[in-house]
């Protein structure tokens, strides 16, 4: 057993890499074209008469038009993003465009000037409070909160217009989702497309411009409009959109073991600088549910693991970074973002996902870290050598994590799972039954798909578009989980 090990998520990474390749050869990919169109609209400024519903109409660093098409009202969603919405949608509206208030930490200068009138209108329930935990459950304002929904890595990264992102989040919300997991990283060595962290040799700069964090601002505001909470990962094990190996290579040179990322003080300091920039920008943002240290951290990467890397390497790192995040952000939950590998190789006949210690993730050990609020696991039976028994193997994988969840008394979510075959419409309901009956806290499918003005969002075979039969399963499952939890 374990002779042929398919690494997780290969398909999704193939598409990521395709996107990166467009960057490297400086072709204009379709996504970059979206981005250029988006910028053209953004910078058209005074050429535009008024902003349509859902469009941006202000915010720090924004230089475009500020007047909404009637009857929509320019509404302050956060310092960085004002949006044209129906009257009464928010807590404050922009009353004029003739006086200046520099109301943010941004260093950008604004050619359009705004004044903010904050009213005492209470925010809607979807906009209030931070998601917290209570035992193995999540709560919101003291009531049960069900984490169910989808992953969507693409909205902030592929340069979609704010209108298209709103459509994508509307599709996700209509599936019954409460929560979306997305990515807040893109390490680049030359500035192309949407990027967050630009490296020049060993010097990294956080991009706070319109093609950087302002894209994330818009995305977060859009999630809030649709009543969705975001789980946001801060770097990637994989090389898609840069990831850990970029830090190590830029700071220390090529050829270091992948796990140098977790142990080298210079690399840790640079990563913490990035984490601080993101986390402190959104520290008061209720639409953010949780920060994740990385997508799928493990010992091996583009370069092999060092001989000493084991699960202690990553749990030590995770304890350190999560404590750091808690020191600058007391509002949000923190998790690792790992695949939840279990350290029980012998008992499971060396089945790959149970070789946690070798891979570098010991799920049960990590659940004991006090500065981590919940646990995560991923599930790709077809990529992990279990295409012949994906129902029964998946049910066991869910049950094993639910057992550890109960002994750790913290929430656990199956935060990625997916199949590319049409058999998923019969297999997902089996897994959902196990999620519900095992008491597992929640789950997020890999991943959401939408048809936008530019066509389909990335389609790697896992995506569920609103017209897919599996979309109805998502709706039914979300309703069933909420009914189990007594949440609305
Ligand atoms: C606003 O910011 C600009 C650019 O940073 C600066 O020149 C100006 O003095 C600021 N105005 C106020 C009122 O702080
Ligand atoms: C990169 O850094 C070098 C050395 O500090 C500097 O000369 C160069 O202008 C920088 N390049 C960019 C694009 O900022
Ligand atoms: C981590 O990412 C690298 C690519 O950078 C990949 O080769 C490796 O399989 C990944 N490991 C896991 C367990 O996800
Ligand atoms: C977050 O809220 C706290 C308390 O109200 C305030 O002191 C802090 O300046 C706020 N930070 C940001 C980035 O808005
Ligand atoms: C990992 O390796 C270190 C020595 O390099 C050792 O002290 C530690 O106990 C190991 N952890 C596990 C879980 O085996
Ligand atoms: C994290 O590691 C740094 C050194 O890299 C150390 O200075 C700091 O005290 C550690 N913090 C925690 C909470 O372990």
CSV table of N, CA and C in Angstrom, one decimal, residues 306-406:
chain,number,residue,atom,x,y,z
A,306,UNK,N,14.1,18.7,4.4
A,306,UNK,CA,15.4,18.3,5.0
A,306,UNK,C,15.1,17.0,5.8
A,307,UNK,N,16.2,16.3,6.2
A,307,UNK,CA,16.1,15.0,6.8
A,307,UNK,C,15.5,15.2,8.2
A,308,UNK,N,15.5,16.4,8.8
A,308,UNK,CA,15.0,16.6,10.2
A,308,UNK,C,13.6,17.0,10.2
A,309,UNK,N,13.0,17.3,9.1
A,309,UNK,CA,11.6,17.9,9.1
A,309,UNK,C,10.6,16.7,9.5
A,310,UNK,N,9.8,17.0,10.5
A,310,UNK,CA,8.7,16.1,10.9
A,310,UNK,C,7.6,17.0,11.4
A,311,UNK,N,6.6,16.4,12.0
A,311,UNK,CA,5.4,17.2,12.4
A,311,UNK,C,5.8,18.2,13.5
A,312,UNK,N,6.8,17.9,14.2
A,312,UNK,CA,7.2,18.9,15.3
A,312,UNK,C,7.6,20.2,14.6
A,313,UNK,N,8.3,20.1,13.4
A,313,UNK,CA,8.7,21.3,12.7
A,313,UNK,C,7.6,22.3,12.5
A,314,UNK,N,6.5,21.7,12.0
A,314,UNK,CA,5.3,22.6,11.6
A,314,UNK,C,4.5,23.0,12.8
A,315,UNK,N,4.4,22.1,13.8
A,315,UNK,CA,3.6,22.5,15.0
A,315,UNK,C,4.3,23.6,15.8
A,316,UNK,N,5.6,23.5,15.8
A,316,UNK,CA,6.4,24.6,16.5
A,316,UNK,C,6.2,25.9,15.8
A,317,UNK,N,6.3,25.9,14.4
A,317,UNK,CA,6.1,27.1,13.6
A,317,UNK,C,4.6,27.6,13.8
A,318,UNK,N,3.7,26.7,13.7
A,318,UNK,CA,2.3,27.1,13.8
A,318,UNK,C,1.9,27.7,15.2
A,319,UNK,N,2.6,27.2,16.2
A,319,UNK,CA,2.3,27.8,17.6
A,319,UNK,C,2.9,29.2,17.6
A,320,UNK,N,4.1,29.3,17.0
A,320,UNK,CA,4.7,30.6,17.1
A,320,UNK,C,3.9,31.7,16.2
A,321,UNK,N,3.6,31.3,15.0
A,321,UNK,CA,2.9,32.3,14.1
A,321,UNK,C,1.5,32.6,14.6
A,322,UNK,N,0.8,31.6,15.1
A,322,UNK,CA,-0.6,31.8,15.6
A,322,UNK,C,-0.5,32.7,16.8
A,323,UNK,N,0.5,32.6,17.7
A,323,UNK,CA,0.6,33.5,18.9
A,323,UNK,C,0.9,34.9,18.4
A,324,UNK,N,1.7,35.0,17.4
A,324,UNK,CA,2.0,36.3,16.8
A,324,UNK,C,0.7,37.0,16.3
A,325,UNK,N,-0.1,36.2,15.5
A,325,UNK,CA,-1.4,36.8,15.0
A,325,UNK,C,-2.3,37.2,16.2
A,326,UNK,N,-2.4,36.4,17.2
A,326,UNK,CA,-3.2,36.7,18.3
A,326,UNK,C,-2.7,38.0,19.0
A,327,UNK,N,-1.4,38.2,19.0
A,327,UNK,CA,-0.9,39.4,19.6
A,327,UNK,C,-1.3,40.7,18.9
A,328,UNK,N,-1.6,40.6,17.6
A,328,UNK,CA,-2.0,41.8,16.9
A,328,UNK,C,-3.4,41.8,16.5
A,329,UNK,N,-4.1,40.7,16.7
A,329,UNK,CA,-5.5,40.7,16.3
A,329,UNK,C,-6.3,39.8,17.3
A,330,UNK,N,-7.0,40.4,18.2
A,330,UNK,CA,-7.8,39.6,19.2
A,330,UNK,C,-9.2,39.3,18.7
A,331,UNK,N,-9.5,39.8,17.5
A,331,UNK,CA,-10.9,39.7,17.1
A,331,UNK,C,-11.1,38.4,16.3
A,332,UNK,N,-10.1,37.9,15.5
A,332,UNK,CA,-10.4,36.9,14.6
A,332,UNK,C,-9.9,35.5,15.0
A,333,UNK,N,-10.5,34.5,14.5
A,333,UNK,CA,-10.0,33.1,14.8
A,333,UNK,C,-8.8,32.8,13.9
A,334,UNK,N,-8.0,31.8,14.4
A,334,UNK,CA,-6.8,31.5,13.6
A,334,UNK,C,-6.8,29.9,13.5
A,335,UNK,N,-6.4,29.5,12.3
A,335,UNK,CA,-6.2,28.0,12.1
A,335,UNK,C,-5.0,27.9,11.2
A,336,UNK,N,-4.5,26.6,11.0
A,336,UNK,CA,-3.3,26.4,10.2
A,336,UNK,C,-3.7,26.4,8.7
A,337,UNK,N,-4.8,25.8,8.3
A,337,UNK,CA,-5.1,25.6,6.9
A,337,UNK,C,-4.5,24.4,6.2
A,338,UNK,N,-4.2,23.4,7.1
A,338,UNK,CA,-3.5,22.2,6.6
A,338,UNK,C,-4.5,21.1,6.2
A,339,UNK,N,-4.0,20.0,5.7
A,339,UNK,CA,-4.8,19.0,5.2
A,339,UNK,C,-5.3,18.0,6.2
A,340,UNK,N,-4.8,18.2,7.5
A,340,UNK,CA,-5.3,17.4,8.6
A,340,UNK,C,-4.8,15.9,8.6
A,341,UNK,N,-3.5,15.7,8.1
A,341,UNK,CA,-3.0,14.4,8.0
A,341,UNK,C,-2.8,13.9,9.5
A,342,UNK,N,-3.1,12.6,9.6
A,342,UNK,CA,-3.1,11.9,10.9
A,342,UNK,C,-1.9,11.1,11.1
A,343,UNK,N,-1.3,11.1,12.2
A,343,UNK,CA,-0.1,10.4,12.5
A,343,UNK,C,-0.4,9.0,13.0
A,344,UNK,N,-0.7,8.1,12.1
A,344,UNK,CA,-1.0,6.7,12.5
A,344,UNK,C,-0.7,5.7,11.4
A,345,UNK,N,0.5,5.8,10.9
A,345,UNK,CA,0.8,5.1,9.6
A,345,UNK,C,0.7,3.6,9.8
A,346,UNK,N,1.2,3.1,10.9
A,346,UNK,CA,1.2,1.6,11.1
A,346,UNK,C,-0.2,1.1,11.2
A,347,UNK,N,-1.0,1.7,12.0
A,347,UNK,CA,-2.4,1.3,12.2
A,347,UNK,C,-3.2,1.3,10.9
A,348,UNK,N,-2.7,2.1,9.9
A,348,UNK,CA,-3.5,2.3,8.7
A,348,UNK,C,-2.7,1.7,7.5
A,349,UNK,N,-1.8,0.8,7.7
A,349,UNK,CA,-1.1,0.1,6.7
A,349,UNK,C,-0.4,1.1,5.7
A,350,UNK,N,0.2,2.1,6.3
A,350,UNK,CA,1.0,3.1,5.6
A,350,UNK,C,0.2,3.8,4.5
A,351,UNK,N,-1.1,3.9,4.7
A,351,UNK,CA,-2.0,4.7,3.8
A,351,UNK,C,-1.5,6.2,3.9
A,352,UNK,N,-1.3,6.8,2.7
A,352,UNK,CA,-0.7,8.1,2.6
A,352,UNK,C,-1.2,9.2,3.6
A,353,UNK,N,-2.5,9.4,3.7
A,353,UNK,CA,-3.0,10.5,4.6
A,353,UNK,C,-2.8,10.2,6.1
A,354,UNK,N,-2.4,9.0,6.4
A,354,UNK,CA,-2.2,8.7,7.8
A,354,UNK,C,-0.7,8.7,8.1
A,355,UNK,N,0.1,9.2,7.2
A,355,UNK,CA,1.6,9.3,7.4
A,355,UNK,C,1.9,10.7,7.8
A,356,UNK,N,1.1,11.2,8.8
A,356,UNK,CA,1.2,12.6,9.2
A,356,UNK,C,2.6,13.0,9.6
A,357,UNK,N,3.3,12.2,10.3
A,357,UNK,CA,4.6,12.6,10.8
A,357,UNK,C,5.6,12.9,9.7
A,358,UNK,N,5.6,12.0,8.7
A,358,UNK,CA,6.5,12.1,7.6
A,358,UNK,C,6.2,13.4,6.7
A,359,UNK,N,4.9,13.5,6.5
A,359,UNK,CA,4.4,14.7,5.7
A,359,UNK,C,4.7,16.0,6.4
A,360,UNK,N,4.6,15.9,7.7
A,360,UNK,CA,4.8,17.1,8.6
A,360,UNK,C,3.6,17.7,9.3
A,361,UNK,N,2.5,16.9,9.2
A,361,UNK,CA,1.3,17.4,9.9
A,361,UNK,C,0.7,16.3,10.8
A,362,UNK,N,0.7,16.6,12.1
A,362,UNK,CA,0.0,15.7,13.0
A,362,UNK,C,-1.2,16.4,13.5
A,363,UNK,N,-2.3,16.0,13.0
A,363,UNK,CA,-3.6,16.7,13.2
A,363,UNK,C,-3.9,16.8,14.7
A,364,UNK,N,-3.8,15.7,15.4
A,364,UNK,CA,-4.1,15.7,16.8
A,364,UNK,C,-3.2,16.5,17.6
A,365,UNK,N,-1.9,16.5,17.3
A,365,UNK,CA,-0.9,17.4,18.0
A,365,UNK,C,-1.3,18.8,17.8
A,366,UNK,N,-1.6,19.2,16.6
A,366,UNK,CA,-1.8,20.6,16.3
A,366,UNK,C,-3.1,21.1,17.0
A,367,UNK,N,-4.1,20.2,17.2
A,367,UNK,CA,-5.3,20.6,17.9
A,367,UNK,C,-5.1,21.0,19.3
A,368,UNK,N,-3.9,20.6,19.8
A,368,UNK,CA,-3.6,21.0,21.2
A,368,UNK,C,-2.9,22.4,21.3
A,369,UNK,N,-2.7,23.0,20.2
A,369,UNK,CA,-2.0,24.4,20.3
A,369,UNK,C,-3.0,25.4,20.7
A,370,UNK,N,-2.8,26.1,21.8
A,370,UNK,CA,-3.8,27.0,22.4
A,370,UNK,C,-4.2,28.2,21.6
A,371,UNK,N,-3.2,28.6,20.7
A,371,UNK,CA,-3.5,29.8,19.9
A,371,UNK,C,-4.1,29.5,18.6
A,372,UNK,N,-4.5,28.2,18.4
A,372,UNK,CA,-5.2,27.8,17.2
A,372,UNK,C,-6.7,27.5,17.6
A,373,UNK,N,-7.6,28.1,17.0
A,373,UNK,CA,-9.0,28.1,17.4
A,373,UNK,C,-9.8,26.9,16.9
A,374,UNK,N,-9.4,26.4,15.7
A,374,UNK,CA,-10.2,25.3,15.1
A,374,UNK,C,-9.2,24.5,14.2
A,375,UNK,N,-9.6,23.3,13.9
A,375,UNK,CA,-8.8,22.4,13.1
A,375,UNK,C,-9.4,22.3,11.7
A,376,UNK,N,-8.6,22.0,10.7
A,376,UNK,CA,-9.0,21.8,9.3
A,376,UNK,C,-8.5,20.5,8.8
A,377,UNK,N,-9.3,19.9,7.8
A,377,UNK,CA,-8.7,18.8,7.0
A,377,UNK,C,-9.3,18.9,5.6
A,378,UNK,N,-8.5,18.3,4.7
A,378,UNK,CA,-9.0,18.3,3.3
A,378,UNK,C,-9.2,16.8,2.9
A,379,UNK,N,-9.9,16.6,1.8
A,379,UNK,CA,-10.3,15.2,1.5
A,379,UNK,C,-10.4,15.1,0.0
A,380,UNK,N,-9.4,14.4,-0.6
A,380,UNK,CA,-9.3,14.1,-2.0
A,380,UNK,C,-9.1,12.6,-2.3
A,381,UNK,N,-10.0,11.8,-2.0
A,381,UNK,CA,-9.8,10.3,-2.1
A,381,UNK,C,-9.2,9.9,-3.5
A,382,UNK,N,-9.7,10.5,-4.6
A,382,UNK,CA,-9.2,10.1,-5.9
A,382,UNK,C,-7.8,10.4,-6.1
A,383,UNK,N,-7.3,11.5,-5.4
A,383,UNK,CA,-5.9,11.8,-5.6
A,383,UNK,C,-5.0,11.1,-4.5
A,384,UNK,N,-5.6,10.5,-3.6
A,384,UNK,CA,-4.9,9.9,-2.5
A,384,UNK,C,-4.9,8.4,-2.5
A,385,UNK,N,-5.2,7.8,-3.7
A,385,UNK,CA,-5.2,6.4,-3.9
A,385,UNK,C,-6.4,5.7,-3.5
A,386,UNK,N,-7.5,6.4,-3.3
A,386,UNK,CA,-8.8,5.8,-2.9
A,386,UNK,C,-10.0,6.0,-3.8
A,387,UNK,N,-9.7,6.0,-5.1
A,387,UNK,CA,-10.8,6.1,-6.1
A,387,UNK,C,-11.7,5.0,-6.1
A,388,UNK,N,-11.2,3.8,-5.6
A,388,UNK,CA,-12.1,2.6,-5.7
A,388,UNK,C,-13.0,2.5,-4.4
A,389,UNK,N,-12.6,3.2,-3.4
A,389,UNK,CA,-13.4,3.2,-2.1
A,389,UNK,C,-13.7,4.6,-1.6
A,390,UNK,N,-14.0,5.5,-2.5
A,390,UNK,CA,-14.0,6.9,-2.0
A,390,UNK,C,-15.2,7.2,-1.0
A,391,UNK,N,-16.3,6.4,-1.1
A,391,UNK,CA,-17.4,6.6,-0.1
A,391,UNK,C,-16.9,6.1,1.3
A,392,UNK,N,-16.5,4.9,1.4
A,392,UNK,CA,-16.2,4.3,2.7
A,392,UNK,C,-14.9,5.0,3.3
A,393,UNK,N,-13.9,5.2,2.4
A,393,UNK,CA,-12.7,5.8,2.9
A,393,UNK,C,-13.0,7.2,3.4
A,394,UNK,N,-13.8,8.0,2.6
A,394,UNK,CA,-14.1,9.3,3.0
A,394,UNK,C,-14.9,9.4,4.3
A,395,UNK,N,-15.8,8.4,4.4
A,395,UNK,CA,-16.6,8.4,5.7
A,395,UNK,C,-15.7,8.2,6.9
A,396,UNK,N,-14.7,7.3,6.7
A,396,UNK,CA,-13.8,7.0,7.8
A,396,UNK,C,-12.9,8.2,8.1
A,397,UNK,N,-12.4,8.9,7.1
A,397,UNK,CA,-11.6,10.1,7.2
A,397,UNK,C,-12.4,11.2,8.0
A,398,UNK,N,-13.7,11.3,7.6
A,398,UNK,CA,-14.5,12.3,8.4
A,398,UNK,C,-14.7,11.9,9.8
A,399,UNK,N,-15.0,10.6,10.0
A,399,UNK,CA,-15.2,10.2,11.4
A,399,UNK,C,-14.0,10.3,12.3
A,400,UNK,N,-12.8,10.0,11.7
A,400,UNK,CA,-11.6,10.0,12.5
A,400,UNK,C,-11.3,11.5,12.9
A,401,UNK,N,-11.6,12.4,12.1
A,401,UNK,CA,-11.4,13.8,12.5
A,401,UNK,C,-12.4,14.3,13.5
A,402,UNK,N,-13.7,13.8,13.3
A,402,UNK,CA,-14.7,14.1,14.3
A,402,UNK,C,-14.3,13.6,15.7
A,403,UNK,N,-13.7,12.4,15.7
A,403,UNK,CA,-13.3,11.8,17.0
A,403,UNK,C,-12.2,12.7,17.7
A,404,UNK,N,-11.2,13.2,16.9
A,404,UNK,CA,-10.2,14.0,17.5
A,404,UNK,C,-10.8,15.4,17.9
A,405,UNK,N,-11.8,15.9,17.1
A,405,UNK,CA,-12.5,17.1,17.4
A,405,UNK,C,-13.1,17.1,18.8
A,406,UNK,N,-13.7,15.9,19.1
A,406,UNK,CA,-14.4,15.8,20.4
A,406,UNK,C,-13.4,15.8,21.5
